[in-house]
Each structure stands twice: as structure tokens, then as C-alpha cells.
PDB file of C-alpha atoms in Angstrom:
ATOM      1  CA  UNK A   1      83.352 112.311 157.300  1.00  0.00           C
ATOM      2  CA  UNK A   2      84.358 111.166 161.198  1.00  0.00           C
ATOM      3  CA  UNK A   3      83.418 114.429 162.777  1.00  0.00           C
ATOM      4  CA  UNK A   4      79.537 113.624 160.640  1.00  0.00           C
ATOM      5  CA  UNK A   5      79.745 110.267 162.537  1.00  0.00           C
ATOM      6  CA  UNK A   6      81.022 111.808 165.987  1.00  0.00           C
ATOM      7  CA  UNK A   7      77.939 114.352 165.444  1.00  0.00           C
ATOM      8  CA  UNK A   8      75.128 111.315 164.809  1.00  0.00           C
ATOM      9  CA  UNK A   9      76.722 109.173 168.244  1.00  0.00           C
ATOM     10  CA  UNK A  10      76.050 113.049 169.456  1.00  0.00           C
ATOM     11  CA  UNK A  11      72.709 113.708 169.014  1.00  0.00           C
ATOM     12  CA  UNK A  12      72.019 109.792 169.641  1.00  0.00           C
ATOM     13  CA  UNK A  13      73.323 110.813 173.609  1.00  0.00           C
ATOM     14  CA  UNK A  14      71.298 114.081 173.624  1.00  0.00           C
ATOM     15  CA  UNK A  15      68.178 112.892 172.152  1.00  0.00           C
ATOM     16  CA  UNK A  16      68.494 108.927 174.390  1.00  0.00           C
ATOM     17  CA  UNK A  17      69.649 111.604 178.048  1.00  0.00           C
ATOM     18  CA  UNK A  18      66.880 114.117 176.902  1.00  0.00           C
ATOM     19  CA  UNK A  19      64.099 111.394 176.522  1.00  0.00           C
ATOM     20  CA  UNK A  20      64.679 109.137 179.923  1.00  0.00           C
ATOM     21  CA  UNK A  21      62.244 108.770 182.426  1.00  0.00           C
ATOM     22  CA  UNK A  22      62.371 108.849 186.099  1.00  0.00           C
ATOM     23  CA  UNK A  23      62.962 105.164 186.410  1.00  0.00           C
ATOM     24  CA  UNK A  24      66.191 105.842 183.979  1.00  0.00           C
ATOM     25  CA  UNK A  25      67.371 107.693 186.349  1.00  0.00           C
ATOM     26  CA  UNK A  26      66.758 105.276 190.060  1.00  0.00           C
ATOM     27  CA  UNK A  27      69.683 103.024 190.581  1.00  0.00           C
ATOM     28  CA  UNK A  28      69.858  99.711 188.830  1.00  0.00           C
ATOM     29  CA  UNK A  29      72.837  98.452 190.790  1.00  0.00           C
ATOM     30  CA  UNK A  30      76.209  99.681 192.954  1.00  0.00           C
ATOM     31  CA  UNK A  31      79.224  98.443 191.664  1.00  0.00           C
ATOM     32  CA  UNK A  32      81.186  96.565 194.191  1.00  0.00           C
ATOM     33  CA  UNK A  33      78.765  96.826 196.561  1.00  0.00           C
ATOM     34  CA  UNK A  34      79.917 100.678 197.361  1.00  0.00           C
ATOM     35  CA  UNK A  35      77.276 102.962 198.368  1.00  0.00           C
ATOM     36  CA  UNK A  36      78.603 105.416 196.373  1.00  0.00           C
ATOM     37  CA  UNK A  37      79.448 103.616 192.955  1.00  0.00           C
ATOM     38  CA  UNK A  38      75.996 103.444 191.225  1.00  0.00           C
ATOM     39  CA  UNK A  39      74.652 102.341 187.369  1.00  0.00           C
ATOM     40  CA  UNK A  40      71.189 103.778 186.258  1.00  0.00           C
ATOM     41  CA  UNK A  41      69.141 102.225 183.239  1.00  0.00           C
ATOM     42  CA  UNK A  42      70.470 105.167 181.401  1.00  0.00           C
ATOM     43  CA  UNK A  43      74.344 104.864 182.251  1.00  0.00           C
ATOM     44  CA  UNK A  44      73.562 101.138 180.558  1.00  0.00           C
ATOM     45  CA  UNK A  45      71.587 102.833 178.097  1.00  0.00           C
ATOM     46  CA  UNK A  46      74.497 105.049 177.221  1.00  0.00           C
ATOM     47  CA  UNK A  47      77.046 102.412 177.176  1.00  0.00           C
ATOM     48  CA  UNK A  48      75.557 101.250 174.740  1.00  0.00           C
ATOM     49  CA  UNK A  49      74.715 103.288 172.142  1.00  0.00           C
ATOM     50  CA  UNK A  50      78.288 104.592 172.460  1.00  0.00           C
ATOM     51  CA  UNK A  51      79.809 100.270 172.162  1.00  0.00           C
ATOM     52  CA  UNK A  52      77.527 100.273 169.135  1.00  0.00           C
ATOM     53  CA  UNK A  53      79.357 103.316 167.704  1.00  0.00           C
ATOM     54  CA  UNK A  54      82.794 102.066 168.010  1.00  0.00           C
ATOM     55  CA  UNK A  55      81.349  98.411 166.680  1.00  0.00           C
ATOM     56  CA  UNK A  56      80.692 100.058 163.617  1.00  0.00           C
ATOM     57  CA  UNK A  57      83.816 102.785 163.184  1.00  0.00           C
ATOM     58  CA  UNK A  58      86.505 100.398 164.137  1.00  0.00           C
ATOM     59  CA  UNK A  59      87.219 101.372 167.812  1.00  0.00           C
ATOM     60  CA  UNK A  60      87.723  99.681 170.953  1.00  0.00           C
ATOM     61  CA  UNK A  61      85.710 100.734 173.858  1.00  0.00           C
ATOM     62  CA  UNK A  62      87.304 101.706 177.704  1.00  0.00           C
ATOM     63  CA  UNK A  63      83.889 101.849 179.712  1.00  0.00           C
ATOM     64  CA  UNK A  64      83.596 102.719 183.341  1.00  0.00           C
ATOM     65  CA  UNK A  65      80.173 100.682 182.639  1.00  0.00           C
ATOM     66  CA  UNK A  66      81.614  97.739 180.277  1.00  0.00           C
ATOM     67  CA  UNK A  67      84.338  95.098 180.496  1.00  0.00           C
ATOM     68  CA  UNK A  68      88.319  96.263 179.029  1.00  0.00           C
ATOM     69  CA  UNK A  69      88.226  94.231 175.271  1.00  0.00           C
ATOM     70  CA  UNK A  70      92.107  94.511 175.900  1.00  0.00           C
ATOM     71  CA  UNK A  71      93.983  96.306 178.839  1.00  0.00           C
ATOM     72  CA  UNK A  72      94.661 100.091 178.323  1.00  0.00           C
ATOM     73  CA  UNK A  73      98.223 100.006 177.537  1.00  0.00           C
ATOM     74  CA  UNK A  74      98.155  97.400 175.034  1.00  0.00           C
ATOM     75  CA  UNK A  75      95.874  99.765 172.339  1.00  0.00           C
ATOM     76  CA  UNK A  76      99.030 100.700 171.618  1.00  0.00           C
ATOM     77  CA  UNK A  77      98.496 103.352 168.556  1.00  0.00           C
ATOM     78  CA  UNK A  78      94.617 101.644 168.538  1.00  0.00           C
ATOM     79  CA  UNK A  79      91.705 104.500 168.255  1.00  0.00           C
ATOM     80  CA  UNK A  80      89.157 103.758 171.228  1.00  0.00           C
ATOM     81  CA  UNK A  81      86.588 105.595 172.383  1.00  0.00           C
ATOM     82  CA  UNK A  82      86.765 106.924 175.906  1.00  0.00           C
ATOM     83  CA  UNK A  83      83.478 106.595 177.991  1.00  0.00           C
ATOM     84  CA  UNK A  84      81.746 107.775 181.073  1.00  0.00           C
ATOM     85  CA  UNK A  85      78.100 107.583 180.534  1.00  0.00           C
ATOM     86  CA  UNK A  86      77.003 109.587 183.087  1.00  0.00           C
ATOM     87  CA  UNK A  87      79.878 111.364 185.811  1.00  0.00           C
ATOM     88  CA  UNK A  88      78.267 111.548 188.585  1.00  0.00           C
ATOM     89  CA  UNK A  89      75.566 108.971 188.785  1.00  0.00           C
ATOM     90  CA  UNK A  90      74.735 109.116 192.620  1.00  0.00           C
ATOM     91  CA  UNK A  91      74.073 112.648 191.975  1.00  0.00           C
ATOM     92  CA  UNK A  92      72.038 112.267 188.787  1.00  0.00           C
ATOM     93  CA  UNK A  93      69.846 109.411 190.959  1.00  0.00           C
ATOM     94  CA  UNK A  94      69.363 112.073 193.998  1.00  0.00           C
ATOM     95  CA  UNK A  95      68.149 115.073 191.079  1.00  0.00           C
ATOM     96  CA  UNK A  96      71.283 116.965 191.978  1.00  0.00           C
ATOM     97  CA  UNK A  97      72.657 118.827 189.520  1.00  0.00           C
TER      98      UNK A  97
END
């Protein structure tokens, strides 16, 4: 059952990524003023779909784009979803593959 849910999440992520426009790849902010650490609209969209999935499946989220619900060492035996929406957002913005 959960496997099917994960496949659904994968389909949602794939659809969002493949339908992203050029504007979605543009930098929307920089983290802590770091010129190399950018966040795009696509990062935020993918983060949102992962958070919705986690909420619907009683999971905690550890995400590069979000605030921790609780420190990872406090999770103990709780299930969590580890999210890095786009690994290499700066290269993605520059269209480097």
C-alpha cells in the first residue's frame, strides 16, 4: 500500500519537474546571502508536494527548503521524509546538466 503511495509521489514530482517553465528555474532567493545557495520556484513547488505527501501519511519532513519540525536526533523511531527538492539548484538555474 505505501509503495503505491510513494509511486504516486514520484509521479507528482516527475509531472511538476517536466512541466516547469523557464521562470520556474529562475532564482527566487538566496539562502543567508550566499551567492552559491539559491532557491527556485521549482524548489519550493517540489518541497510543497513532498510536505503534503508527508502530512497525508503521518511522516515528519527533513527538508533543505523548510524548517525542521523537530531536530533530527529527536525523531527516534518516527518515520520521516528526507527532501532535497533540486540537488544543485545553482547549476539548474544556469541550465548546467
